[in-house]
Each structure stands twice: as C-alpha cells, then as structure tokens.
mmCIF file with all atom_site columns, C-alpha atoms in Angstrom:
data_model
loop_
_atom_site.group_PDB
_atom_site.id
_atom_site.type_symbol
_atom_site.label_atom_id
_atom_site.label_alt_id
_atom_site.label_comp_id
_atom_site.label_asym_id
_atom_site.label_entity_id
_atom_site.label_seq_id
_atom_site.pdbx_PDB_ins_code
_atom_site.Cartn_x
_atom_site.Cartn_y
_atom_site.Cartn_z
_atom_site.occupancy
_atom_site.B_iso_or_equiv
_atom_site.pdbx_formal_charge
_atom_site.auth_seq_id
_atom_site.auth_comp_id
_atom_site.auth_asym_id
_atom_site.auth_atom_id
_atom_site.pdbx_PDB_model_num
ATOM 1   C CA . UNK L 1 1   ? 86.351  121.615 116.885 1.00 86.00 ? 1   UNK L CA 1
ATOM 2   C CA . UNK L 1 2   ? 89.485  120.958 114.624 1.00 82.00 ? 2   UNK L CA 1
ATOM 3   C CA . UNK L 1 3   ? 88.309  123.406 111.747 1.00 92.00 ? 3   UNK L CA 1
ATOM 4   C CA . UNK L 1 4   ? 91.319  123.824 109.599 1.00 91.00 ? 4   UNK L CA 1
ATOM 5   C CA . UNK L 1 5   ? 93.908  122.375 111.852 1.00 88.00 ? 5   UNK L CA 1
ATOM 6   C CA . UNK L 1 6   ? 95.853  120.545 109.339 1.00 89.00 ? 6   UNK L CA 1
ATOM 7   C CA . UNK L 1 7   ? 99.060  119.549 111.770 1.00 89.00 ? 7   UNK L CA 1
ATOM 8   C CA . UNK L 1 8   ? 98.727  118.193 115.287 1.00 91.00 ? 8   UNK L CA 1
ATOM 9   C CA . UNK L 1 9   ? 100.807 121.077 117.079 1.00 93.00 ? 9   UNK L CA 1
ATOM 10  C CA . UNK L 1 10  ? 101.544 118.389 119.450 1.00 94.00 ? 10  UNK L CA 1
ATOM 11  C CA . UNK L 1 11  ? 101.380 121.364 122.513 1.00 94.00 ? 11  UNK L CA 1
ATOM 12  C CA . UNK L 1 12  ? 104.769 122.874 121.457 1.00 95.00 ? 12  UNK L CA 1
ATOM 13  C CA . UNK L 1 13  ? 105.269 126.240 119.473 1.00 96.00 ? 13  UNK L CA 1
ATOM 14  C CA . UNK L 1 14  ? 106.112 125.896 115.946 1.00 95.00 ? 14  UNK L CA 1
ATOM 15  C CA . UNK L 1 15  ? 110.234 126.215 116.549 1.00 96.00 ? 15  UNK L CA 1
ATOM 16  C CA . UNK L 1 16  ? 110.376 123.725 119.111 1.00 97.00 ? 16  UNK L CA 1
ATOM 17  C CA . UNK L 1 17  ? 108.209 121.603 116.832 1.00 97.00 ? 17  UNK L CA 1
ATOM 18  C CA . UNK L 1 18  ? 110.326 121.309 113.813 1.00 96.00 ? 18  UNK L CA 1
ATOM 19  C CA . UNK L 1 19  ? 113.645 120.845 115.934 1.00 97.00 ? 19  UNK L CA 1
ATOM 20  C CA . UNK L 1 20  ? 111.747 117.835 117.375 1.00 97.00 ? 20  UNK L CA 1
ATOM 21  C CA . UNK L 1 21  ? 110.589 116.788 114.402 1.00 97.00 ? 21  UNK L CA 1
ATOM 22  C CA . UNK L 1 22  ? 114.268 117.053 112.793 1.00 97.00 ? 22  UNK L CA 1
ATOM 23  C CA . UNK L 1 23  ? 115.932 115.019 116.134 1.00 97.00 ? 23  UNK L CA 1
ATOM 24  C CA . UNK L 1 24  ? 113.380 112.424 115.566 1.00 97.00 ? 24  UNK L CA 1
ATOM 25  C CA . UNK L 1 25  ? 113.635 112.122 112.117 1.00 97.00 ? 25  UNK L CA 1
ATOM 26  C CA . UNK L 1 26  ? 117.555 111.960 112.109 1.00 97.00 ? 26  UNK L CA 1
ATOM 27  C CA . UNK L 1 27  ? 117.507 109.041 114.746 1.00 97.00 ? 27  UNK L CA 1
ATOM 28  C CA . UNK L 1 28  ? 114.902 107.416 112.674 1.00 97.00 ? 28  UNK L CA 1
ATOM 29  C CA . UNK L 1 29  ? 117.066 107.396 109.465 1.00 96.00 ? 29  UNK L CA 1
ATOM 30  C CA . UNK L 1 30  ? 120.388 106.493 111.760 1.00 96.00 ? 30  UNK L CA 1
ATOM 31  C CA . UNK L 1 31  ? 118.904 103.789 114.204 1.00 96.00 ? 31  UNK L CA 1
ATOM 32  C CA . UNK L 1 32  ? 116.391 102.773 111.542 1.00 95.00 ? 32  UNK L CA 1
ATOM 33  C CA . UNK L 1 33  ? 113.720 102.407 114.502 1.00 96.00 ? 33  UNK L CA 1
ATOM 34  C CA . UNK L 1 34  ? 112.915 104.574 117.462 1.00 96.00 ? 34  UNK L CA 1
ATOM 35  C CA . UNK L 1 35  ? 109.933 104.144 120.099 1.00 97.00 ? 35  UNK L CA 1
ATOM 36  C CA . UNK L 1 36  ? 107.771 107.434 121.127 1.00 97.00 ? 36  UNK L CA 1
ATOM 37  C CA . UNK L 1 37  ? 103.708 108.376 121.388 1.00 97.00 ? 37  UNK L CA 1
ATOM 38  C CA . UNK L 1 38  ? 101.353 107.617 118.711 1.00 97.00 ? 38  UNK L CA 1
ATOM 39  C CA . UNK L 1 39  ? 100.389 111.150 118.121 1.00 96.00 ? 39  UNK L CA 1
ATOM 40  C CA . UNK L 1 40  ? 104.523 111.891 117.627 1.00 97.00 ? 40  UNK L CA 1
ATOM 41  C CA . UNK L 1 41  ? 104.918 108.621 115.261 1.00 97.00 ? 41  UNK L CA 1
ATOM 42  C CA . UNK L 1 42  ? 102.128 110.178 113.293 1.00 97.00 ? 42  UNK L CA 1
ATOM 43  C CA . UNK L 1 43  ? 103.780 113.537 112.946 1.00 97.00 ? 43  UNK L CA 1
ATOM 44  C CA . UNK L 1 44  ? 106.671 112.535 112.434 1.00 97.00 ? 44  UNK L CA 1
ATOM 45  C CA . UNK L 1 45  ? 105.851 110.088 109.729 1.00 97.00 ? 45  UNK L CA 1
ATOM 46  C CA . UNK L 1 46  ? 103.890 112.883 107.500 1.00 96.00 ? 46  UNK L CA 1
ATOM 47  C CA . UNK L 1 47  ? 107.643 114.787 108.042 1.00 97.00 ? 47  UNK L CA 1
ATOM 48  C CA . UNK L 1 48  ? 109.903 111.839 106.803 1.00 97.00 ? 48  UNK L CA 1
ATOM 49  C CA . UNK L 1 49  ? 108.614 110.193 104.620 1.00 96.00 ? 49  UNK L CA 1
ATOM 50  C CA . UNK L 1 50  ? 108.662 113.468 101.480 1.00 97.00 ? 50  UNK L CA 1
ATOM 51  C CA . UNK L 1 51  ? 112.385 113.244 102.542 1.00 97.00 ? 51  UNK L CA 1
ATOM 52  C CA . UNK L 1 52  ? 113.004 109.623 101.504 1.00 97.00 ? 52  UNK L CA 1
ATOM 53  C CA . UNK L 1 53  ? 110.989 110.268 98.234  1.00 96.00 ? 53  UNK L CA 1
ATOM 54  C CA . UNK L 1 54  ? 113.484 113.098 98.071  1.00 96.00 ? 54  UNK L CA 1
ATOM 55  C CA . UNK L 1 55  ? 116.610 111.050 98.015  1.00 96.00 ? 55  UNK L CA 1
ATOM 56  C CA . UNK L 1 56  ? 116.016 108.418 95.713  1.00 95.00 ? 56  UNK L CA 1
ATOM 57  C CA . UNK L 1 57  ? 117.329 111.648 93.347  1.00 94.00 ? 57  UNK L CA 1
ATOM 58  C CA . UNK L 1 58  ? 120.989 111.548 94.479  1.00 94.00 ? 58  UNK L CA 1
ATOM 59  C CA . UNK L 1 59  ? 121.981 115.322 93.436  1.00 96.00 ? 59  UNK L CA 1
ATOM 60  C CA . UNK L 1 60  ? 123.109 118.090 95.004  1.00 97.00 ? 60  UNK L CA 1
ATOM 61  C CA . UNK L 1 61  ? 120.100 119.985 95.237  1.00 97.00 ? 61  UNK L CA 1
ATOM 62  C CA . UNK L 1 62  ? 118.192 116.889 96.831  1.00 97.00 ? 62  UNK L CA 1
ATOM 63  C CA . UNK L 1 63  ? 120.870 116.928 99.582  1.00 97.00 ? 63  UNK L CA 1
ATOM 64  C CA . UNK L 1 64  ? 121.237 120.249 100.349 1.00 97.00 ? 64  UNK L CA 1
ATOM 65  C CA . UNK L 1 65  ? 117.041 120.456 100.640 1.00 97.00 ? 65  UNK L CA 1
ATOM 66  C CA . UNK L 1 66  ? 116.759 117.104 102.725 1.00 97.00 ? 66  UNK L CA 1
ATOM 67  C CA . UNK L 1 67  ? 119.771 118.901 104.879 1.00 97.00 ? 67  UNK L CA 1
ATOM 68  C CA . UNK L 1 68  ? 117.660 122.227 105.644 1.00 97.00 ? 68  UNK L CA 1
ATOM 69  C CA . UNK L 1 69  ? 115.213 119.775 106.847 1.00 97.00 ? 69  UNK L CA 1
ATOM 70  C CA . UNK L 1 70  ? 117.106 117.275 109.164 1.00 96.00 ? 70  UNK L CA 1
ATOM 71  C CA . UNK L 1 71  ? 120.026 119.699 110.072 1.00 95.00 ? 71  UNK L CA 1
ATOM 72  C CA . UNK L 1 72  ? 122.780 116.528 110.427 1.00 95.00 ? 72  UNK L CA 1
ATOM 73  C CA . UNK L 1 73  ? 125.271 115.663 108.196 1.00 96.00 ? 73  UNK L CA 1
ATOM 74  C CA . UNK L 1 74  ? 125.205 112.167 109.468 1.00 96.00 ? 74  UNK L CA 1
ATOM 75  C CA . UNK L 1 75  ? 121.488 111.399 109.059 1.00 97.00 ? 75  UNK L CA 1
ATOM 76  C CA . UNK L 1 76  ? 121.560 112.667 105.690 1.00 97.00 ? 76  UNK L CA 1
ATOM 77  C CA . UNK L 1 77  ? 124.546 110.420 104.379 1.00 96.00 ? 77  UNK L CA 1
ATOM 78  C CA . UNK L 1 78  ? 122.762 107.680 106.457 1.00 96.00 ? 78  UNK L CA 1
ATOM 79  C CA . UNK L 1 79  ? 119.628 108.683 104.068 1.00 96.00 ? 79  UNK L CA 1
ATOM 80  C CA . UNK L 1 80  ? 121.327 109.104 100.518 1.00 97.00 ? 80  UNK L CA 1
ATOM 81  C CA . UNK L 1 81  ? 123.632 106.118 101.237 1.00 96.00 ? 81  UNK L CA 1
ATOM 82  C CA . UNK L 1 82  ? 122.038 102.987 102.799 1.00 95.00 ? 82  UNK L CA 1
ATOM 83  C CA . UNK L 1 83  ? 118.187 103.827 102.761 1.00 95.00 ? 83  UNK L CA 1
ATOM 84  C CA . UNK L 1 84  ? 117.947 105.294 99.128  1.00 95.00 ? 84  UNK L CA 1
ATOM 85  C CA . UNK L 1 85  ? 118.644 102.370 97.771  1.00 95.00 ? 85  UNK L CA 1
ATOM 86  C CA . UNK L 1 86  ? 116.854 100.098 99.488  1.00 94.00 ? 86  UNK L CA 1
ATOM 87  C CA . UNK L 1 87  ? 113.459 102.001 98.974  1.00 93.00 ? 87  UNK L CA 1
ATOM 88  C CA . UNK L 1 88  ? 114.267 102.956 94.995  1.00 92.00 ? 88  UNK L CA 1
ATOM 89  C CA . UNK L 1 89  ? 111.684 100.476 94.136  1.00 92.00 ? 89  UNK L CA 1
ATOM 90  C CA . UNK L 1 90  ? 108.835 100.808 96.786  1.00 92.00 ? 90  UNK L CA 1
ATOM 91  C CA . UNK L 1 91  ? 105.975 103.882 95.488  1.00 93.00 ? 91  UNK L CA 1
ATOM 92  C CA . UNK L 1 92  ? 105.571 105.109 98.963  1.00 93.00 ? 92  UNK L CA 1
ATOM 93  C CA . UNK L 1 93  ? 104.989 103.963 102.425 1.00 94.00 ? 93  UNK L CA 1
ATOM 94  C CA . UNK L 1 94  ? 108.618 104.022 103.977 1.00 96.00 ? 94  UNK L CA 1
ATOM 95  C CA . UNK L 1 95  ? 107.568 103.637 107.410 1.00 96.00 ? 95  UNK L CA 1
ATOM 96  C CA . UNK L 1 96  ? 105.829 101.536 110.040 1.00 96.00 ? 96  UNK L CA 1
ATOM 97  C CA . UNK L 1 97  ? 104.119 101.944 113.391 1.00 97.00 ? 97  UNK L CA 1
ATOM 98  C CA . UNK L 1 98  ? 103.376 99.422  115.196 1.00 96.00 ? 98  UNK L CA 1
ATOM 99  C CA . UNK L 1 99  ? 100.845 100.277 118.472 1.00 97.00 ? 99  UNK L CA 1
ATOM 100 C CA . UNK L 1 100 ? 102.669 99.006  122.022 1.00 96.00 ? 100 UNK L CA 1
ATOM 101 C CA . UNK L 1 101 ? 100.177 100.048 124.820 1.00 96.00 ? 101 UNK L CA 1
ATOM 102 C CA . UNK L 1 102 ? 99.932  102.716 127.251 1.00 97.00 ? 102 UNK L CA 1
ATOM 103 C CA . UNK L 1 103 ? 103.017 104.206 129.192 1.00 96.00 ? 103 UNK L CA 1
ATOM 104 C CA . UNK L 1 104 ? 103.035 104.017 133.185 1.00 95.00 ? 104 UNK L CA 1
ATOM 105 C CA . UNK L 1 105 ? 103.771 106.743 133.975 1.00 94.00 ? 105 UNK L CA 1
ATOM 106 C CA . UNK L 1 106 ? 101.096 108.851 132.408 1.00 96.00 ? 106 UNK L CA 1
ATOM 107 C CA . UNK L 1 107 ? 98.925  106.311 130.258 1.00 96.00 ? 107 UNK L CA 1
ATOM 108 C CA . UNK L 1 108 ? 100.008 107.813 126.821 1.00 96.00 ? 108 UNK L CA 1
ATOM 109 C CA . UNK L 1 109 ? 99.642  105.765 123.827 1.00 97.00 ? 109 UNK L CA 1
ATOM 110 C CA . UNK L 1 110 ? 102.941 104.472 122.852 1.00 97.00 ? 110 UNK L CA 1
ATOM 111 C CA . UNK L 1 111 ? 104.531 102.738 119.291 1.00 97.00 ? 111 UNK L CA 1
ATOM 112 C CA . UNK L 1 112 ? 107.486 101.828 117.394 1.00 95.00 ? 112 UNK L CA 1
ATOM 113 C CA . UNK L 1 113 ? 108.118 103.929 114.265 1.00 97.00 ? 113 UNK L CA 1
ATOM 114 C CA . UNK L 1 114 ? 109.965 101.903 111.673 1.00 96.00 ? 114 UNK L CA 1
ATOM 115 C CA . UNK L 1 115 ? 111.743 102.043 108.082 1.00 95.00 ? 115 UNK L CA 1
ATOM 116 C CA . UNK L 1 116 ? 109.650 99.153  106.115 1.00 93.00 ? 116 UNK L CA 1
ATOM 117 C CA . UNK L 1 117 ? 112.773 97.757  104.772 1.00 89.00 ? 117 UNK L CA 1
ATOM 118 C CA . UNK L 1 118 ? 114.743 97.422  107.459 1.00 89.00 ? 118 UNK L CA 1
ATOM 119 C CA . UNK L 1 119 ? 112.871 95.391  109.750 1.00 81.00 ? 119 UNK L CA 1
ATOM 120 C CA . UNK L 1 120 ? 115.214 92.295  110.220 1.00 75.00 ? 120 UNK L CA 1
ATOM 121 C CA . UNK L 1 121 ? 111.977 89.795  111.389 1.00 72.00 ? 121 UNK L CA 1
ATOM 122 C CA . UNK L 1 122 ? 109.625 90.590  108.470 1.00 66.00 ? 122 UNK L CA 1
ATOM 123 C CA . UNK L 1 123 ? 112.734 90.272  105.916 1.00 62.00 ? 123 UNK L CA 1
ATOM 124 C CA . UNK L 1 124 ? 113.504 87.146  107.113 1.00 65.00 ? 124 UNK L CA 1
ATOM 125 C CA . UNK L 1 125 ? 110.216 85.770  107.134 1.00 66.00 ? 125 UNK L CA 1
ATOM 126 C CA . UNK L 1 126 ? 109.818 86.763  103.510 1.00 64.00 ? 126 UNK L CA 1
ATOM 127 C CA . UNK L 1 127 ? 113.623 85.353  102.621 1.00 65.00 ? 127 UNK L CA 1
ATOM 128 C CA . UNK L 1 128 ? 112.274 81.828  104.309 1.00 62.00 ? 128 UNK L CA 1
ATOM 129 C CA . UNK L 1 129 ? 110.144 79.952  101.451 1.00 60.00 ? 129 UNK L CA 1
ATOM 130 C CA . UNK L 1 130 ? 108.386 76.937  102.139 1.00 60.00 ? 130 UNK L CA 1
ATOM 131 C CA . UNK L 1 131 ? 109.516 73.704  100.166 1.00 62.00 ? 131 UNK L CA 1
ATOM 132 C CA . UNK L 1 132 ? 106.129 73.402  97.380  1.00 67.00 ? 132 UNK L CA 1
ATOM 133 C CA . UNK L 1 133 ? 105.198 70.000  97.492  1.00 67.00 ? 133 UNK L CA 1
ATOM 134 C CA . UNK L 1 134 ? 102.775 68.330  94.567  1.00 68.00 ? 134 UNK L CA 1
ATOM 135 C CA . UNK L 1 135 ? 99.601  67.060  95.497  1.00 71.00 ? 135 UNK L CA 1
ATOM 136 C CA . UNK L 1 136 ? 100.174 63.813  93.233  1.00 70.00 ? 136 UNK L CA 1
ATOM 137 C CA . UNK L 1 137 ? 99.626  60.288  95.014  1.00 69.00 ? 137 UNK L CA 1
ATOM 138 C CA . UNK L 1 138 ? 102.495 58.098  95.410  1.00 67.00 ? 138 UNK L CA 1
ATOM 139 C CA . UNK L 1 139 ? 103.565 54.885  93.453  1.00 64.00 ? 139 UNK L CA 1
ATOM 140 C CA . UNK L 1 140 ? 101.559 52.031  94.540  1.00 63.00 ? 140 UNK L CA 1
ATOM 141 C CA . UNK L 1 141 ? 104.113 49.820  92.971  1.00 63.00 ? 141 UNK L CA 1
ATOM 142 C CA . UNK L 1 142 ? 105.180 47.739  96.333  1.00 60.00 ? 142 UNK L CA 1
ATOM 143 C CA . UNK L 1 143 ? 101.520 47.454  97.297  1.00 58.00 ? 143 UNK L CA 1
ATOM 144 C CA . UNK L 1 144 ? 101.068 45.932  93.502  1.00 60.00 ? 144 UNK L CA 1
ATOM 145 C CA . UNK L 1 145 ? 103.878 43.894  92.703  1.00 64.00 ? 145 UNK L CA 1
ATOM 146 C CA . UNK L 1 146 ? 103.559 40.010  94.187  1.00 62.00 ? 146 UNK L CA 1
ATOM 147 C CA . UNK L 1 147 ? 106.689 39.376  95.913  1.00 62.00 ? 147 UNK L CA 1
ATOM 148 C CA . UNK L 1 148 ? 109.082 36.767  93.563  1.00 70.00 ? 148 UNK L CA 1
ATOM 149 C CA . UNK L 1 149 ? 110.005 34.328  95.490  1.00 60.00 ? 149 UNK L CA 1
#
C-alpha cells in the first residue's frame, strides 16, 4: 500500500529526482514538447506547471524563485519571455499529455508532454472557421416567372 506517498519517487533518490525533474522541465519550456514515460509526464507536470503560474508575475523575485527551480538561464528567459504571455489568460492547465503506446524495448508506457498553447495542429484547427451558411430556401423566381417571349 501507497499510505502517504504523495510523489511517485519514480525509483531514484530525492537529488537525482529533482535534477531530472529540472532537465525535463527546462527542455519542456525550450522545445515546447518532449516525449518520455507516463509516470515521468505525470511528475513532471505537477513540477511545471506552479512555475508557469509563477511567471505570469514578471519581477525579480518570480525569476530568481523559478531559477532555483530549473537551474538554466535559458529556460527561464524562454519561460518569462515567450510562454508568459501566451498563458496570461488561461486559469491553469499549461500542459498536455497525450498517451503513445508501449516502448520496445521494455513495454513502458510512453507520451508526449506538451505546452497547451503551443501546439501548432490544435491552433490551427481553432484559427480555421467554417463559412456559416443560413438555412433560408432559395429564390424560386426562375422556376416562377413564364419566360417572355
């Protein structure tokens, strides 16, 4: 039993957990989607996503805590810069994973961990609108009309 296990430890000890956490998280925010196991998406998602809530406040307390946390300058520029504003709207819910199957080498679950707003396929879809056309009947006026001879 799981009796107050509140993080999946994910077999590592707690060090080499939060610099994996950190690597993953900083290629997340830089390459804006990344591909690893289900149970690391998970994990990784619960450490990310209080980070982007963090920047939408662009001060210098805000960077230098989301900076103890990711532990590269580029990520964190990458954060405060492009995916700050993007997200200022949006209450929550930054990220995406999307479930690909089982790995062949060693059948673990694997998925795509994405940023919500940068998925170039679903933004497009949503960009595309459909032409409304009315439900009225057309003219009947040819039908009606004898033809003047």
């Amino acid at each position: 039993m799981r009796h107050n296990r509140k993080i999946n430890h994910l077999g590592r000890k707690s060090g080499h957990r939060k610099a994996m956490l950190a690597n993953m998280a900083s290629s997340l925010i830089i390459h804006k989607r990344i591909e690893t196991t289900l149970a690391k998406a998970k994990a990784l998602r619960v450490y990310v996503e209080p980070l982007i809530t963090k920047s939408k406040d662009d001060s210098t307390h805000s960077r230098r805590t989301v900076f103890s946390y990711l532990k590269q300058k580029e990520a964190v520029s990458e954060l405060f810069r492009t995916v700050a504003p993007k997200v200022a709207e949006r209450p929550g819910g930054y990220t995406r994973i999307i479930k690909l199957g089982f790995r062949q080498g060693d059948a673990a679950e694997m998925a795509f961990i994405e940023l919500v707003d940068f998925n170039e396929a679903t933004t497009a879809e949503q960009k595309v609108e459909k032409k409304t056309t009315t439900r009225r009947s057309r003219s009947k006026k040819t039908a009606e009309q004898p033809v003047q001879e």
